PDB file of N, CA, C and O in Angstrom:
ATOM      1  N   MET A  18      13.207 -19.926   2.735  1.00 53.00           N
ATOM      2  CA  MET A  18      13.246 -18.473   2.868  1.00 53.00           C
ATOM      3  C   MET A  18      11.992 -17.888   2.249  1.00 53.00           C
ATOM      4  O   MET A  18      11.693 -18.189   1.113  1.00 53.00           O
ATOM      5  N   SER A  19      11.359 -16.963   2.893  1.00 66.00           N
ATOM      6  CA  SER A  19      10.226 -16.228   2.311  1.00 66.00           C
ATOM      7  C   SER A  19      10.526 -14.773   2.382  1.00 66.00           C
ATOM      8  O   SER A  19      11.388 -14.325   3.103  1.00 66.00           O
ATOM      9  N   SER A  20       9.792 -14.012   1.552  1.00 78.00           N
ATOM     10  CA  SER A  20       9.979 -12.585   1.625  1.00 78.00           C
ATOM     11  C   SER A  20       8.703 -11.863   1.648  1.00 78.00           C
ATOM     12  O   SER A  20       7.688 -12.394   1.159  1.00 78.00           O
ATOM     13  N   GLN A  21       8.703 -10.633   2.201  1.00 91.00           N
ATOM     14  CA  GLN A  21       7.460  -9.895   2.320  1.00 91.00           C
ATOM     15  C   GLN A  21       7.799  -8.532   1.666  1.00 91.00           C
ATOM     16  O   GLN A  21       8.900  -7.937   1.849  1.00 91.00           O
ATOM     17  N   ILE A  22       6.803  -7.909   1.004  1.00 94.00           N
ATOM     18  CA  ILE A  22       6.947  -6.577   0.463  1.00 94.00           C
ATOM     19  C   ILE A  22       6.687  -5.631   1.724  1.00 94.00           C
ATOM     20  O   ILE A  22       5.631  -5.638   2.326  1.00 94.00           O
ATOM     21  N   THR A  23       7.703  -4.793   1.966  1.00 96.00           N
ATOM     22  CA  THR A  23       7.626  -3.845   3.103  1.00 96.00           C
ATOM     23  C   THR A  23       7.327  -2.406   2.635  1.00 96.00           C
ATOM     24  O   THR A  23       6.826  -1.568   3.410  1.00 96.00           O
ATOM     25  N   GLU A  24       7.619  -2.133   1.331  1.00 97.00           N
ATOM     26  CA  GLU A  24       7.460  -0.821   0.833  1.00 97.00           C
ATOM     27  C   GLU A  24       7.048  -0.831  -0.641  1.00 97.00           C
ATOM     28  O   GLU A  24       7.640  -1.619  -1.378  1.00 97.00           O
ATOM     29  N   LEU A  25       6.195   0.009  -1.085  1.00 97.00           N
ATOM     30  CA  LEU A  25       5.767   0.124  -2.488  1.00 97.00           C
ATOM     31  C   LEU A  25       5.855   1.581  -2.886  1.00 97.00           C
ATOM     32  O   LEU A  25       5.304   2.428  -2.198  1.00 97.00           O
ATOM     33  N   GLN A  26       6.496   1.885  -3.984  1.00 97.00           N
ATOM     34  CA  GLN A  26       6.526   3.250  -4.493  1.00 97.00           C
ATOM     35  C   GLN A  26       5.946   3.166  -5.910  1.00 97.00           C
ATOM     36  O   GLN A  26       6.360   2.371  -6.749  1.00 97.00           O
ATOM     37  N   LEU A  27       4.946   4.127  -6.156  1.00 97.00           N
ATOM     38  CA  LEU A  27       4.349   4.203  -7.415  1.00 97.00           C
ATOM     39  C   LEU A  27       5.079   5.126  -8.357  1.00 97.00           C
ATOM     40  O   LEU A  27       5.957   5.924  -7.885  1.00 97.00           O
ATOM     41  N   THR A  28       4.794   5.115  -9.668  1.00 97.00           N
ATOM     42  CA  THR A  28       5.470   6.019 -10.614  1.00 97.00           C
ATOM     43  C   THR A  28       5.250   7.504 -10.306  1.00 97.00           C
ATOM     44  O   THR A  28       5.961   8.332 -10.781  1.00 97.00           O
ATOM     45  N   ASP A  29       4.157   7.826  -9.631  1.00 96.00           N
ATOM     46  CA  ASP A  29       3.851   9.237  -9.282  1.00 96.00           C
ATOM     47  C   ASP A  29       4.538   9.701  -8.002  1.00 96.00           C
ATOM     48  O   ASP A  29       4.397  10.784  -7.597  1.00 96.00           O
ATOM     49  N   GLY A  30       5.385   8.780  -7.450  1.00 96.00           N
ATOM     50  CA  GLY A  30       6.099   9.098  -6.182  1.00 96.00           C
ATOM     51  C   GLY A  30       5.388   8.741  -4.913  1.00 96.00           C
ATOM     52  O   GLY A  30       5.996   8.788  -3.830  1.00 96.00           O
ATOM     53  N   THR A  31       4.113   8.314  -4.955  1.00 96.00           N
ATOM     54  CA  THR A  31       3.400   7.905  -3.768  1.00 96.00           C
ATOM     55  C   THR A  31       4.030   6.688  -3.151  1.00 96.00           C
ATOM     56  O   THR A  31       4.315   5.704  -3.908  1.00 96.00           O
ATOM     57  N   THR A  32       4.208   6.653  -1.832  1.00 97.00           N
ATOM     58  CA  THR A  32       4.916   5.600  -1.166  1.00 97.00           C
ATOM     59  C   THR A  32       4.013   4.966  -0.009  1.00 97.00           C
ATOM     60  O   THR A  32       3.483   5.715   0.672  1.00 97.00           O
ATOM     61  N   TYR A  33       3.866   3.631  -0.063  1.00 97.00           N
ATOM     62  CA  TYR A  33       3.160   2.952   0.942  1.00 97.00           C
ATOM     63  C   TYR A  33       4.152   2.042   1.698  1.00 97.00           C
ATOM     64  O   TYR A  33       4.897   1.327   1.094  1.00 97.00           O
ATOM     65  N   ARG A  34       4.209   2.183   3.102  1.00 97.00           N
ATOM     66  CA  ARG A  34       5.035   1.348   3.917  1.00 97.00           C
ATOM     67  C   ARG A  34       4.276   0.564   4.872  1.00 97.00           C
ATOM     68  O   ARG A  34       3.400   1.095   5.557  1.00 97.00           O
ATOM     69  N   ARG A  35       4.547  -0.740   5.004  1.00 97.00           N
ATOM     70  CA  ARG A  35       3.798  -1.596   5.977  1.00 97.00           C
ATOM     71  C   ARG A  35       3.999  -1.107   7.325  1.00 97.00           C
ATOM     72  O   ARG A  35       5.100  -0.763   7.752  1.00 97.00           O
ATOM     73  N   GLY A  36       2.892  -1.021   8.119  1.00 97.00           N
ATOM     74  CA  GLY A  36       2.886  -0.615   9.448  1.00 97.00           C
ATOM     75  C   GLY A  36       2.790   0.938   9.678  1.00 97.00           C
ATOM     76  O   GLY A  36       2.764   1.344  10.820  1.00 97.00           O
ATOM     77  N   GLU A  37       2.802   1.714   8.600  1.00 97.00           N
ATOM     78  CA  GLU A  37       2.716   3.101   8.716  1.00 97.00           C
ATOM     79  C   GLU A  37       1.423   3.656   8.146  1.00 97.00           C
ATOM     80  O   GLU A  37       0.690   2.912   7.418  1.00 97.00           O
ATOM     81  N   HIS A  38       1.119   4.922   8.412  1.00 97.00           N
ATOM     82  CA  HIS A  38      -0.058   5.520   7.874  1.00 97.00           C
ATOM     83  C   HIS A  38       0.062   5.633   6.367  1.00 97.00           C
ATOM     84  O   HIS A  38       1.190   5.973   5.857  1.00 97.00           O
ATOM     85  N   ALA A  39      -1.021   5.446   5.643  1.00 96.00           N
ATOM     86  CA  ALA A  39      -1.031   5.649   4.235  1.00 96.00           C
ATOM     87  C   ALA A  39      -1.005   7.132   3.900  1.00 96.00           C
ATOM     88  O   ALA A  39      -1.408   7.947   4.726  1.00 96.00           O
ATOM     89  N   PRO A  40      -0.536   7.524   2.771  1.00 94.00           N
ATOM     90  CA  PRO A  40      -0.417   8.993   2.429  1.00 94.00           C
ATOM     91  C   PRO A  40      -1.820   9.636   2.548  1.00 94.00           C
ATOM     92  O   PRO A  40      -2.888   9.037   2.363  1.00 94.00           O
ATOM     93  N   HIS A  41      -1.728  10.963   2.862  1.00 90.00           N
ATOM     94  CA  HIS A  41      -2.879  11.786   2.968  1.00 90.00           C
ATOM     95  C   HIS A  41      -3.752  11.613   1.711  1.00 90.00           C
ATOM     96  O   HIS A  41      -3.190  11.645   0.629  1.00 90.00           O
ATOM     97  N   ARG A  42      -5.043  11.517   1.866  1.00 88.00           N
ATOM     98  CA  ARG A  42      -6.059  11.427   0.801  1.00 88.00           C
ATOM     99  C   ARG A  42      -6.011  10.114   0.092  1.00 88.00           C
ATOM    100  O   ARG A  42      -6.579   9.985  -1.004  1.00 88.00           O
ATOM    101  N   THR A  43      -5.415   9.074   0.675  1.00 91.00           N
ATOM    102  CA  THR A  43      -5.519   7.789   0.119  1.00 91.00           C
ATOM    103  C   THR A  43      -6.986   7.310  -0.010  1.00 91.00           C
ATOM    104  O   THR A  43      -7.457   6.815  -0.942  1.00 91.00           O
ATOM    105  N   ILE A  44      -7.712   7.454   1.132  1.00 92.00           N
ATOM    106  CA  ILE A  44      -9.149   7.149   1.307  1.00 92.00           C
ATOM    107  C   ILE A  44      -9.749   8.378   1.702  1.00 92.00           C
ATOM    108  O   ILE A  44      -9.434   8.992   2.733  1.00 92.00           O
ATOM    109  N   SER A  45     -10.791   8.873   1.003  1.00 90.00           N
ATOM    110  CA  SER A  45     -11.598  10.013   1.421  1.00 90.00           C
ATOM    111  C   SER A  45     -13.085   9.829   1.170  1.00 90.00           C
ATOM    112  O   SER A  45     -13.459   9.005   0.371  1.00 90.00           O
ATOM    113  N   THR A  46     -13.885  10.609   1.938  1.00 84.00           N
ATOM    114  CA  THR A  46     -15.364  10.442   1.764  1.00 84.00           C
ATOM    115  C   THR A  46     -15.793  11.394   0.604  1.00 84.00           C
ATOM    116  O   THR A  46     -15.037  12.092  -0.005  1.00 84.00           O
ATOM    117  N   ALA A  47     -17.080  11.256   0.329  1.00 87.00           N
ATOM    118  CA  ALA A  47     -17.714  12.073  -0.724  1.00 87.00           C
ATOM    119  C   ALA A  47     -17.636  13.546  -0.480  1.00 87.00           C
ATOM    120  O   ALA A  47     -17.486  14.335  -1.370  1.00 87.00           O
ATOM    121  N   ARG A  48     -17.470  13.935   0.812  1.00 83.00           N
ATOM    122  CA  ARG A  48     -17.285  15.313   1.173  1.00 83.00           C
ATOM    123  C   ARG A  48     -15.795  15.681   1.307  1.00 83.00           C
ATOM    124  O   ARG A  48     -15.480  16.715   1.818  1.00 83.00           O
ATOM    125  N   GLN A  49     -14.961  14.848   0.781  1.00 77.00           N
ATOM    126  CA  GLN A  49     -13.480  15.049   0.689  1.00 77.00           C
ATOM    127  C   GLN A  49     -12.743  15.074   2.054  1.00 77.00           C
ATOM    128  O   GLN A  49     -11.726  15.557   2.246  1.00 77.00           O
ATOM    129  N   ALA A  50     -13.469  14.491   3.085  1.00 88.00           N
ATOM    130  CA  ALA A  50     -12.820  14.363   4.359  1.00 88.00           C
ATOM    131  C   ALA A  50     -11.849  13.127   4.311  1.00 88.00           C
ATOM    132  O   ALA A  50     -12.195  12.035   3.837  1.00 88.00           O
ATOM    133  N   ASP A  51     -10.632  13.271   4.777  1.00 92.00           N
ATOM    134  CA  ASP A  51      -9.626  12.271   4.735  1.00 92.00           C
ATOM    135  C   ASP A  51      -9.889  11.179   5.822  1.00 92.00           C
ATOM    136  O   ASP A  51     -10.313  11.569   6.985  1.00 92.00           O
ATOM    137  N   ILE A  52      -9.834   9.901   5.446  1.00 92.00           N
ATOM    138  CA  ILE A  52     -10.004   8.815   6.372  1.00 92.00           C
ATOM    139  C   ILE A  52      -8.637   8.186   6.664  1.00 92.00           C
ATOM    140  O   ILE A  52      -7.992   7.658   5.731  1.00 92.00           O
ATOM    141  N   PRO A  53      -8.103   8.445   7.835  1.00 94.00           N
ATOM    142  CA  PRO A  53      -6.716   7.949   8.105  1.00 94.00           C
ATOM    143  C   PRO A  53      -6.707   6.385   8.190  1.00 94.00           C
ATOM    144  O   PRO A  53      -7.549   5.823   8.872  1.00 94.00           O
ATOM    145  N   VAL A  54      -5.768   5.775   7.461  1.00 96.00           N
ATOM    146  CA  VAL A  54      -5.678   4.319   7.440  1.00 96.00           C
ATOM    147  C   VAL A  54      -4.200   3.952   7.589  1.00 96.00           C
ATOM    148  O   VAL A  54      -3.330   4.790   7.225  1.00 96.00           O
ATOM    149  N   ILE A  55      -3.979   2.758   8.089  1.00 97.00           N
ATOM    150  CA  ILE A  55      -2.655   2.239   8.257  1.00 97.00           C
ATOM    151  C   ILE A  55      -2.400   1.066   7.225  1.00 97.00           C
ATOM    152  O   ILE A  55      -3.444   0.282   7.017  1.00 97.00           O
ATOM    153  N   VAL A  56      -1.274   0.931   6.612  1.00 98.00           N
ATOM    154  CA  VAL A  56      -0.975  -0.134   5.684  1.00 98.00           C
ATOM    155  C   VAL A  56      -0.758  -1.384   6.547  1.00 98.00           C
ATOM    156  O   VAL A  56       0.219  -1.468   7.269  1.00 98.00           O
ATOM    157  N   HIS A  57      -1.588  -2.407   6.354  1.00 97.00           N
ATOM    158  CA  HIS A  57      -1.407  -3.726   7.000  1.00 97.00           C
ATOM    159  C   HIS A  57      -0.468  -4.611   6.268  1.00 97.00           C
ATOM    160  O   HIS A  57       0.403  -5.279   6.813  1.00 97.00           O
ATOM    161  N   SER A  58      -0.633  -4.721   4.940  1.00 97.00           N
ATOM    162  CA  SER A  58       0.263  -5.579   4.086  1.00 97.00           C
ATOM    163  C   SER A  58       0.218  -5.114   2.734  1.00 97.00           C
ATOM    164  O   SER A  58      -0.700  -4.398   2.199  1.00 97.00           O
ATOM    165  N   ILE A  59       1.336  -5.543   1.985  1.00 97.00           N
ATOM    166  CA  ILE A  59       1.415  -5.322   0.562  1.00 97.00           C
ATOM    167  C   ILE A  59       1.749  -6.665  -0.084  1.00 97.00           C
ATOM    168  O   ILE A  59       2.665  -7.297   0.356  1.00 97.00           O
ATOM    169  N   GLU A  60       0.898  -7.062  -1.026  1.00 95.00           N
ATOM    170  CA  GLU A  60       1.004  -8.434  -1.586  1.00 95.00           C
ATOM    171  C   GLU A  60       1.082  -8.370  -3.091  1.00 95.00           C
ATOM    172  O   GLU A  60       0.398  -7.572  -3.789  1.00 95.00           O
ATOM    173  N   ASP A  61       1.916  -9.354  -3.591  1.00 93.00           N
ATOM    174  CA  ASP A  61       2.008  -9.504  -5.079  1.00 93.00           C
ATOM    175  C   ASP A  61       0.780 -10.450  -5.511  1.00 93.00           C
ATOM    176  O   ASP A  61       0.670 -11.521  -4.993  1.00 93.00           O
ATOM    177  N   ALA A  62       0.023  -9.922  -6.376  1.00 92.00           N
ATOM    178  CA  ALA A  62      -1.143 -10.692  -6.834  1.00 92.00           C
ATOM    179  C   ALA A  62      -1.032 -10.986  -8.405  1.00 92.00           C
ATOM    180  O   ALA A  62      -1.973 -10.825  -9.108  1.00 92.00           O
ATOM    181  N   GLY A  63       0.127 -11.214  -8.806  1.00 89.00           N
ATOM    182  CA  GLY A  63       0.317 -11.575 -10.216  1.00 89.00           C
ATOM    183  C   GLY A  63       0.609 -10.297 -10.995  1.00 89.00           C
ATOM    184  O   GLY A  63       1.692  -9.759 -10.900  1.00 89.00           O
ATOM    185  N   SER A  64      -0.386  -9.901 -11.820  1.00 92.00           N
ATOM    186  CA  SER A  64      -0.202  -8.694 -12.709  1.00 92.00           C
ATOM    187  C   SER A  64      -0.445  -7.356 -11.933  1.00 92.00           C
ATOM    188  O   SER A  64      -0.511  -6.347 -12.556  1.00 92.00           O
ATOM    189  N   ARG A  65      -0.721  -7.485 -10.607  1.00 95.00           N
ATOM    190  CA  ARG A  65      -1.007  -6.323  -9.836  1.00 95.00           C
ATOM    191  C   ARG A  65      -0.419  -6.427  -8.419  1.00 95.00           C
ATOM    192  O   ARG A  65      -0.155  -7.529  -8.023  1.00 95.00           O
ATOM    193  N   ILE A  66      -0.403  -5.345  -7.707  1.00 96.00           N
ATOM    194  CA  ILE A  66      -0.047  -5.347  -6.310  1.00 96.00           C
ATOM    195  C   ILE A  66      -1.262  -4.891  -5.515  1.00 96.00           C
ATOM    196  O   ILE A  66      -1.911  -3.946  -5.853  1.00 96.00           O
ATOM    197  N   GLU A  67      -1.589  -5.611  -4.417  1.00 97.00           N
ATOM    198  CA  GLU A  67      -2.619  -5.281  -3.589  1.00 97.00           C
ATOM    199  C   GLU A  67      -2.097  -4.721  -2.261  1.00 97.00           C
ATOM    200  O   GLU A  67      -1.131  -5.266  -1.626  1.00 97.00           O
ATOM    201  N   VAL A  68      -2.726  -3.654  -1.821  1.00 97.00           N
ATOM    202  CA  VAL A  68      -2.343  -2.942  -0.581  1.00 97.00           C
ATOM    203  C   VAL A  68      -3.538  -3.121   0.378  1.00 97.00           C
ATOM    204  O   VAL A  68      -4.622  -2.657   0.043  1.00 97.00           O
ATOM    205  N   HIS A  69      -3.338  -3.800   1.495  1.00 97.00           N
ATOM    206  CA  HIS A  69      -4.412  -4.001   2.463  1.00 97.00           C
ATOM    207  C   HIS A  69      -4.238  -2.968   3.583  1.00 97.00           C
ATOM    208  O   HIS A  69      -3.161  -2.885   4.185  1.00 97.00           O
ATOM    209  N   LEU A  70      -5.380  -2.225   3.788  1.00 97.00           N
ATOM    210  CA  LEU A  70      -5.318  -1.109   4.790  1.00 97.00           C
ATOM    211  C   LEU A  70      -6.227  -1.465   5.896  1.00 97.00           C
ATOM    212  O   LEU A  70      -7.061  -2.314   5.861  1.00 97.00           O
ATOM    213  N   SER A  71      -6.082  -0.654   7.031  1.00 97.00           N
ATOM    214  CA  SER A  71      -6.948  -0.767   8.144  1.00 97.00           C
ATOM    215  C   SER A  71      -8.392  -0.420   7.786  1.00 97.00           C
ATOM    216  O   SER A  71      -8.636   0.155   6.687  1.00 97.00           O
ATOM    217  N   LYS A  72      -9.324  -0.660   8.638  1.00 95.00           N
ATOM    218  CA  LYS A  72     -10.757  -0.357   8.451  1.00 95.00           C
ATOM    219  C   LYS A  72     -11.343  -1.000   7.232  1.00 95.00           C
ATOM    220  O   LYS A  72     -12.354  -0.615   6.692  1.00 95.00           O
ATOM    221  N   GLY A  73     -10.713  -2.170   6.749  1.00 96.00           N
ATOM    222  CA  GLY A  73     -11.267  -2.965   5.659  1.00 96.00           C
ATOM    223  C   GLY A  73     -11.029  -2.463   4.276  1.00 96.00           C
ATOM    224  O   GLY A  73     -11.547  -2.972   3.330  1.00 96.00           O
ATOM    225  N   TYR A  74     -10.205  -1.417   4.055  1.00 96.00           N
ATOM    226  CA  TYR A  74      -9.967  -0.955   2.742  1.00 96.00           C
ATOM    227  C   TYR A  74      -8.821  -1.730   2.037  1.00 96.00           C
ATOM    228  O   TYR A  74      -7.890  -2.190   2.715  1.00 96.00           O
ATOM    229  N   HIS A  75      -8.934  -1.781   0.735  1.00 96.00           N
ATOM    230  CA  HIS A  75      -7.976  -2.463  -0.103  1.00 96.00           C
ATOM    231  C   HIS A  75      -7.710  -1.602  -1.370  1.00 96.00           C
ATOM    232  O   HIS A  75      -8.648  -1.024  -1.882  1.00 96.00           O
ATOM    233  N   LEU A  76      -6.449  -1.586  -1.848  1.00 96.00           N
ATOM    234  CA  LEU A  76      -6.154  -0.892  -3.048  1.00 96.00           C
ATOM    235  C   LEU A  76      -5.463  -1.875  -3.977  1.00 96.00           C
ATOM    236  O   LEU A  76      -4.757  -2.807  -3.517  1.00 96.00           O
ATOM    237  N   GLN A  77      -5.653  -1.670  -5.243  1.00 97.00           N
ATOM    238  CA  GLN A  77      -4.897  -2.546  -6.253  1.00 97.00           C
ATOM    239  C   GLN A  77      -4.264  -1.581  -7.287  1.00 97.00           C
ATOM    240  O   GLN A  77      -4.793  -0.608  -7.706  1.00 97.00           O
ATOM    241  N   PHE A  78      -3.020  -1.923  -7.621  1.00 97.00           N
ATOM    242  CA  PHE A  78      -2.297  -1.199  -8.662  1.00 97.00           C
ATOM    243  C   PHE A  78      -1.716  -2.093  -9.690  1.00 97.00           C
ATOM    244  O   PHE A  78      -1.107  -3.100  -9.331  1.00 97.00           O
ATOM    245  N   PRO A  79      -1.888  -1.722 -10.932  1.00 97.00           N
ATOM    246  CA  PRO A  79      -1.289  -2.577 -12.042  1.00 97.00           C
ATOM    247  C   PRO A  79       0.197  -2.473 -12.033  1.00 97.00           C
ATOM    248  O   PRO A  79       0.759  -1.526 -11.550  1.00 97.00           O
ATOM    249  N   ALA A  80       0.854  -3.518 -12.476  1.00 92.00           N
ATOM    250  CA  ALA A  80       2.357  -3.532 -12.525  1.00 92.00           C
ATOM    251  C   ALA A  80       2.938  -2.308 -13.194  1.00 92.00           C
ATOM    252  O   ALA A  80       4.042  -1.826 -12.770  1.00 92.00           O
ATOM    253  N   ALA A  81       2.271  -1.747 -14.212  1.00 94.00           N
ATOM    254  CA  ALA A  81       2.801  -0.584 -14.883  1.00 94.00           C
ATOM    255  C   ALA A  81       2.962   0.722 -14.051  1.00 94.00           C
ATOM    256  O   ALA A  81       3.721   1.559 -14.294  1.00 94.00           O
ATOM    257  N   ARG A  82       2.248   0.743 -12.923  1.00 96.00           N
ATOM    258  CA  ARG A  82       2.344   1.855 -12.008  1.00 96.00           C
ATOM    259  C   ARG A  82       3.364   1.779 -10.918  1.00 96.00           C
ATOM    260  O   ARG A  82       3.682   2.692 -10.109  1.00 96.00           O
ATOM    261  N   LEU A  83       4.133   0.559 -10.914  1.00 95.00           N
ATOM    262  CA  LEU A  83       5.051   0.303  -9.846  1.00 95.00           C
ATOM    263  C   LEU A  83       6.496   0.938 -10.208  1.00 95.00           C
ATOM    264  O   LEU A  83       6.948   0.666 -11.310  1.00 95.00           O
ATOM    265  N   ALA A  84       7.014   1.702  -9.314  1.00 96.00           N
ATOM    266  CA  ALA A  84       8.350   2.210  -9.569  1.00 96.00           C
ATOM    267  C   ALA A  84       9.404   1.482  -8.823  1.00 96.00           C
ATOM    268  O   ALA A  84      10.500   1.189  -9.221  1.00 96.00           O
ATOM    269  N   ARG A  85       8.994   1.016  -7.531  1.00 95.00           N
ATOM    270  CA  ARG A  85       9.941   0.291  -6.679  1.00 95.00           C
ATOM    271  C   ARG A  85       9.240  -0.501  -5.647  1.00 95.00           C
ATOM    272  O   ARG A  85       8.205  -0.099  -5.126  1.00 95.00           O
ATOM    273  N   LEU A  86       9.798  -1.634  -5.338  1.00 93.00           N
ATOM    274  CA  LEU A  86       9.369  -2.600  -4.216  1.00 93.00           C
ATOM    275  C   LEU A  86      10.550  -2.840  -3.321  1.00 93.00           C
ATOM    276  O   LEU A  86      11.624  -3.039  -3.816  1.00 93.00           O
ATOM    277  N   VAL A  87      10.283  -2.795  -2.027  1.00 94.00           N
ATOM    278  CA  VAL A  87      11.294  -3.172  -1.024  1.00 94.00           C
ATOM    279  C   VAL A  87      10.860  -4.454  -0.416  1.00 94.00           C
ATOM    280  O   VAL A  87       9.808  -4.535   0.113  1.00 94.00           O
ATOM    281  N   LEU A  88      11.727  -5.459  -0.416  1.00 94.00           N
ATOM    282  CA  LEU A  88      11.434  -6.813   0.135  1.00 94.00           C
ATOM    283  C   LEU A  88      12.209  -6.963   1.446  1.00 94.00           C
ATOM    284  O   LEU A  88      13.375  -6.564   1.529  1.00 94.00           O
ATOM    285  N   GLN A  89      11.612  -7.667   2.405  1.00 90.00           N
ATOM    286  CA  GLN A  89      12.281  -8.109   3.618  1.00 90.00           C
ATOM    287  C   GLN A  89      12.295  -9.620   3.551  1.00 90.00           C
ATOM    288  O   GLN A  89      11.246 -10.299   3.421  1.00 90.00           O
ATOM    289  N   THR A  90      13.513 -10.209   3.694  1.00 87.00           N
ATOM    290  CA  THR A  90      13.659 -11.670   3.612  1.00 87.00           C
ATOM    291  C   THR A  90      13.594 -12.223   5.055  1.00 87.00           C
ATOM    292  O   THR A  90      14.346 -11.719   5.871  1.00 87.00           O
ATOM    293  N   ASN A  91      12.814 -13.317   5.236  1.00 78.00           N
ATOM    294  CA  ASN A  91      12.673 -13.937   6.576  1.00 78.00           C
ATOM    295  C   ASN A  91      13.177 -15.366   6.339  1.00 78.00           C
ATOM    296  O   ASN A  91      12.831 -16.019   5.355  1.00 78.00           O
ATOM    297  N   SER A  92      13.943 -15.857   7.347  1.00 66.00           N
ATOM    298  CA  SER A  92      14.366 -17.243   7.315  1.00 66.00           C
ATOM    299  C   SER A  92      13.216 -18.094   7.783  1.00 66.00           C
ATOM    300  O   SER A  92      12.472 -17.775   8.683  1.00 66.00           O
ATOM    301  N   ALA A  93      12.968 -19.186   7.032  1.00 57.00           N
ATOM    302  CA  ALA A  93      11.822 -20.094   7.438  1.00 57.00           C
ATOM    303  C   ALA A  93      12.284 -21.101   8.365  1.00 57.00           C
ATOM    304  O   ALA A  93      13.309 -21.469   8.669  1.00 57.00           O
TER     305      ALA A  93
END
């Protein structure tokens, strides 16, 4: 059995869900224009969680910023 992280909630209340648009202002330009991106995957990378977004963007959060993770279990 394997599991995937389907949702990540940070201590500030920001939530990322796999397959959905990332929260407004997750990625923005120098002129403060919002770049809409979709969450492709959320992965456990040891002491941090990595969020892989569309258009080649990636975010990393230290474990101390995590409030909640939701896992989906898949039968192998």
